[in-house]
């Protein structure tokens, strides 16, 4: 007899598990028992569901590399005992956590599905029930004995996305996430239709877990009128190792001599400067316009079509794992977990 599938739910916090304070109307986190009470349907699945709850649960604005490590360690410890994992997480920083987990967990052969909701599970019109129930089904789904989606994904409002390709783009709509540069991994309608060619294949090798992040990074968003003082101050932060330079369009930046000089000095001093576009769709193409040729010459690294969420977590991950500076530069321009399309 084949063993019954088992899914582990890890509840970190966020709206999905929140209840309204009857007096103030404010949303407060509730304990996990609330979720299973609110969704008795989950008891009808033909697979076993276990759960772990963070104590205390957190709003995802309080997420941190330390908590990503905590999550990765839970998955590592429980990896052999479960067929898949569902992480209930606030939507605000879900794309960052999904990206971080994708880098931390190499050679996944089991699904890690992150989900949450815009309305608390206790509300009549909640989107949390469907998100949770379908995530469970995806986490347990197998074909020929193998997981159908063996990667870190985000499920929200009938769509399954590659986690490190997502961003939260709407604070109110149930359809809160987008993956502008990569197709959905599955669509849930009457059936869950998997987009098999888009799903990251399992390498078949043993899981490797990396738990070091270097937080000595920042983002510098360009805008017309940005002053030299601001650029200089950011690029010269004491101990800073990496900067995500949020550029215009296909990776363009001002051509003022002072700007290029600041960037060049920073790179000469050992700073890694990673070019990621402020546009959510499309790719950085350094050298396409005059306005990015100087960046290329100065040694700025192209982030191609990576999201800012994946880019900043990738920087922290690479800088935290003792790679040489040439390896960091090489890997920033290489797709490690399907997070970018290099072309
Ligand atoms: N502020 C909440 C959080 O990110 C919103 C949500 O759960 O969607 O934790």
XYZ file of C-alpha atoms and ligand atoms in Angstrom:
352
model
C 0.000 0.000 0.000
C 1.381 3.432 -0.873
C 1.983 5.742 2.029
C -0.570 8.512 2.523
C 0.826 11.916 1.443
C 1.594 14.396 4.192
C 1.785 18.172 4.002
C 3.255 20.435 6.645
C 1.664 23.871 7.100
C 3.896 26.529 8.623
C 1.928 29.505 9.842
C 4.084 32.614 10.185
C 1.310 35.208 10.513
C -0.284 37.789 8.241
C -3.867 38.664 7.443
C -4.915 35.106 6.649
C -4.919 34.212 10.345
C -6.171 37.482 11.719
C -9.326 38.405 13.554
C -10.977 41.715 14.160
C -10.870 43.207 17.611
C -14.562 43.622 18.436
C -13.996 47.000 20.128
C -11.322 48.800 18.105
C -11.841 46.977 14.801
C -8.048 46.557 14.534
C -6.696 43.336 13.077
C -4.792 41.159 15.510
C -3.053 37.862 14.881
C -4.863 34.807 16.124
C -3.471 31.395 16.917
C -3.358 28.670 14.317
C -6.255 26.627 15.771
C -8.426 29.388 14.432
C -7.470 28.480 10.859
C -8.367 24.801 11.041
C -11.593 25.671 12.841
C -12.451 28.159 10.131
C -11.709 25.704 7.315
C -13.056 22.309 8.340
C -12.926 21.349 4.617
C -9.223 20.635 4.963
C -10.085 17.559 6.997
C -11.642 16.064 3.864
C -8.396 15.835 1.892
C -7.075 12.306 1.423
C -3.681 13.398 2.674
C -2.518 14.188 6.160
C -1.970 17.800 7.227
C 0.236 18.773 10.142
C 0.907 22.294 11.239
C 3.436 24.396 13.065
C 2.743 27.939 14.146
C 5.256 30.672 14.818
C 5.036 31.982 18.351
C 4.465 34.859 18.221
C 3.046 35.099 14.715
C 4.243 38.148 12.828
C 3.039 40.699 10.357
C 5.247 40.129 7.332
C 6.636 43.670 7.648
C 8.681 42.191 10.490
C 10.247 39.498 8.284
C 14.019 39.295 8.408
C 16.876 37.108 7.197
C 16.909 35.493 10.662
C 13.310 34.357 10.177
C 14.043 33.133 6.640
C 16.759 30.980 8.184
C 14.297 29.741 10.811
C 11.888 28.764 8.007
C 14.595 27.045 5.967
C 15.714 25.097 9.028
C 12.158 23.912 9.725
C 11.934 22.691 6.118
C 15.347 21.035 6.373
C 14.437 19.235 9.613
C 11.050 18.070 8.324
C 12.044 17.522 4.692
C 12.088 13.715 4.777
C 8.830 13.449 6.737
C 6.608 15.455 4.376
C 5.698 15.468 0.704
C 5.160 19.198 0.515
C 5.016 22.398 2.543
C 2.570 25.307 2.689
C 3.789 28.517 4.297
C 1.067 30.914 5.420
C 2.616 34.354 5.247
C 1.572 37.983 5.089
C 1.371 39.149 1.509
C 3.365 42.370 1.999
C 6.803 40.752 1.951
C 5.856 37.322 0.639
C 7.797 37.858 -2.601
C 10.976 38.554 -0.611
C 10.571 35.437 1.528
C 9.775 33.292 -1.517
C 12.893 34.630 -3.265
C 15.094 34.119 -0.206
C 13.850 30.551 0.273
C 14.479 29.744 -3.376
C 18.140 30.682 -2.964
C 18.481 28.953 0.405
C 17.013 25.647 -0.802
C 18.995 24.120 -3.659
C 17.928 20.871 -5.377
C 14.347 20.921 -4.133
C 12.282 17.891 -5.046
C 9.235 18.905 -2.992
C 6.815 21.833 -3.297
C 7.111 24.831 -0.991
C 3.951 26.901 -1.568
C 3.589 30.322 0.038
C 0.140 31.788 0.369
C -1.851 34.296 2.384
C -4.869 36.474 1.824
C -6.148 40.017 1.569
C -9.094 39.400 3.899
C -8.845 37.490 7.179
C -10.055 33.918 7.094
C -12.813 34.779 9.553
C -14.492 37.213 7.138
C -17.361 35.908 5.025
C -15.841 37.144 1.775
C -12.352 35.946 2.589
C -9.995 34.993 -0.225
C -7.986 33.028 2.324
C -9.990 29.819 2.147
C -9.498 29.195 -1.545
C -5.867 30.273 -1.386
C -5.171 27.905 1.480
C -7.135 24.913 0.188
C -5.653 25.051 -3.319
C -2.139 25.582 -1.936
C -2.553 22.397 0.099
C -3.653 20.517 -2.978
C -0.680 21.798 -4.994
C 1.735 20.936 -2.182
C 0.468 17.355 -2.184
C 0.148 16.964 -5.977
C 2.229 14.220 -7.563
C 2.567 12.592 -10.936
C 4.241 9.190 -11.275
C 5.221 9.435 -7.622
C 7.020 12.760 -8.067
C 5.981 16.237 -6.946
C 4.434 18.219 -9.794
C 5.819 21.579 -8.612
C 9.153 20.928 -6.869
C 10.069 24.573 -6.360
C 9.296 27.578 -4.170
C 6.045 29.066 -5.435
C 3.431 31.655 -4.500
C -0.270 30.845 -4.842
C -2.755 33.714 -4.872
C -6.190 34.138 -6.440
C -6.252 31.123 -8.769
C -2.671 31.547 -9.989
C 0.490 29.723 -9.040
C 3.673 31.681 -9.677
C 7.386 30.975 -9.411
C 8.077 32.607 -6.052
C 11.228 34.463 -7.044
C 9.442 36.016 -10.030
C 6.634 37.602 -8.049
C 5.917 41.042 -6.682
C 2.949 42.346 -4.743
C 1.384 44.937 -6.958
C -1.999 45.634 -5.362
C -2.782 46.327 -1.727
C -6.532 45.758 -2.060
C -7.391 43.433 -4.916
C -7.603 39.723 -4.290
C -5.353 39.372 -7.308
C -2.455 40.918 -5.420
C 0.545 39.365 -7.151
C 2.088 39.532 -10.568
C 4.893 37.758 -12.302
C 5.567 40.133 -15.178
C 8.509 38.293 -16.687
C 7.608 34.639 -16.224
C 4.487 32.618 -16.999
C 2.264 31.187 -14.274
C 3.113 27.676 -13.119
C -0.536 26.702 -12.763
C -4.048 28.084 -13.004
C -6.799 26.862 -10.727
C -10.233 26.621 -12.284
C -12.473 23.587 -12.335
C -9.168 21.725 -12.478
C -5.699 22.809 -11.508
C -3.930 23.114 -14.853
C -0.185 22.824 -14.483
C 2.077 24.589 -16.961
C 4.603 21.760 -16.876
C 7.199 23.245 -19.292
C 7.461 26.341 -17.048
C 8.015 24.410 -13.814
C 11.580 24.196 -12.512
C 12.636 20.563 -12.821
C 14.063 18.758 -9.836
C 17.787 18.034 -10.252
C 17.325 14.734 -8.437
C 20.271 15.634 -6.220
C 20.266 15.919 -2.474
C 18.769 19.055 -0.888
C 21.370 21.658 0.088
C 20.417 24.393 2.527
C 22.306 27.691 2.690
C 21.568 29.792 5.713
C 23.884 32.765 5.515
C 22.841 36.218 4.431
C 24.917 39.356 4.480
C 22.658 42.343 5.142
C 25.332 44.883 4.072
C 23.272 45.864 1.036
C 20.870 48.603 0.032
C 18.713 49.879 -2.809
C 19.312 53.170 -4.551
C 16.299 54.258 -6.588
C 17.100 56.830 -9.258
C 14.763 59.704 -10.090
C 15.159 62.839 -12.209
C 16.736 65.405 -9.895
C 18.555 62.985 -7.583
C 21.433 64.898 -6.034
C 25.087 64.021 -5.889
C 24.926 64.257 -2.098
C 22.326 61.529 -1.920
C 24.135 59.250 -4.363
C 27.455 59.834 -2.612
C 26.009 59.272 0.847
C 24.384 55.971 -0.121
C 27.357 54.583 -2.033
C 29.701 55.448 0.832
C 27.776 53.867 3.696
C 30.330 52.351 6.025
C 30.700 48.601 5.454
C 28.312 48.495 2.495
C 29.083 45.645 0.063
C 26.280 45.640 -2.484
C 23.867 48.146 -4.024
C 20.814 47.419 -6.076
C 20.697 50.361 -8.462
C 17.078 50.852 -9.521
C 17.417 52.356 -12.972
C 15.038 53.632 -15.628
C 13.590 51.557 -18.471
C 16.030 49.037 -19.859
C 18.692 49.865 -17.270
C 19.354 53.521 -17.963
C 20.819 56.176 -15.657
C 21.798 59.855 -15.860
C 24.829 60.605 -18.003
C 26.085 63.461 -15.774
C 29.831 63.060 -15.233
C 29.427 63.311 -11.427
C 27.018 60.381 -11.410
C 29.313 58.059 -13.354
C 32.236 59.212 -11.216
C 30.406 58.263 -8.007
C 29.488 54.853 -9.410
C 33.005 54.253 -10.714
C 34.600 55.219 -7.381
C 32.244 52.907 -5.506
C 33.052 49.981 -7.793
C 36.782 50.718 -7.540
C 36.359 50.567 -3.760
C 34.921 47.052 -4.038
C 31.178 47.740 -4.014
C 28.991 45.440 -6.128
C 26.501 47.528 -8.132
C 23.571 45.548 -9.528
C 21.411 47.128 -12.243
C 17.690 46.363 -11.846
C 15.006 48.282 -13.707
C 12.236 50.245 -12.018
C 9.975 48.727 -14.707
C 8.380 45.524 -13.553
C 8.203 44.034 -17.025
C 11.055 43.633 -19.486
C 14.787 43.397 -19.071
C 17.874 45.500 -18.415
C 19.906 45.778 -21.611
C 23.068 47.624 -20.736
C 24.652 49.213 -23.760
C 21.393 49.547 -25.670
C 21.292 53.282 -25.015
C 24.053 55.819 -24.457
C 22.624 56.195 -20.929
C 23.694 52.723 -19.884
C 26.979 52.361 -21.773
C 28.782 54.244 -19.009
C 27.364 51.918 -16.383
C 28.602 48.940 -18.352
C 32.056 50.483 -18.690
C 32.164 51.264 -14.967
C 31.572 47.597 -14.115
C 27.892 47.682 -13.130
C 26.345 44.205 -13.297
C 23.159 43.513 -15.236
C 20.176 42.107 -13.365
C 18.381 41.361 -16.665
C 14.694 40.799 -15.857
C 15.068 39.975 -12.155
C 12.598 41.497 -9.672
C 13.856 43.862 -6.979
C 12.701 41.298 -4.383
C 14.766 38.505 -5.923
C 17.685 40.853 -6.619
C 18.117 42.116 -3.068
C 17.779 38.636 -1.528
C 20.183 37.215 -4.125
C 22.744 39.898 -3.256
C 22.447 39.129 0.464
C 22.649 35.397 -0.233
C 25.717 35.575 -2.493
C 27.560 38.035 -0.245
C 26.770 35.851 2.762
C 28.155 32.634 1.342
C 31.866 33.325 1.056
C 32.051 33.500 -2.695
C 34.942 35.389 -4.252
C 34.089 38.761 -5.748
C 34.337 37.346 -9.298
C 31.989 34.485 -8.336
C 29.489 36.944 -6.845
C 29.547 38.930 -10.103
C 29.215 35.797 -12.196
C 26.305 34.377 -10.182
C 24.478 37.716 -10.147
C 24.333 37.398 -13.930
C 23.422 33.719 -13.871
C 20.000 32.268 -13.250
C 20.475 30.150 -10.122
C 16.856 29.136 -9.402
C 14.994 30.366 -12.453
C 14.877 33.923 -11.095
C 16.062 35.594 -14.294
C 16.184 35.173 -18.034
C 19.653 35.949 -19.338
C 19.700 37.117 -22.909
N 0.262 43.342 6.615
C -0.048 41.980 6.279
C 1.262 41.209 6.203
O 1.958 41.289 5.219
C -0.812 41.901 5.017
C -1.150 40.515 4.583
O -1.141 39.566 5.321
O -1.498 40.332 3.401
O 1.604 40.516 7.141
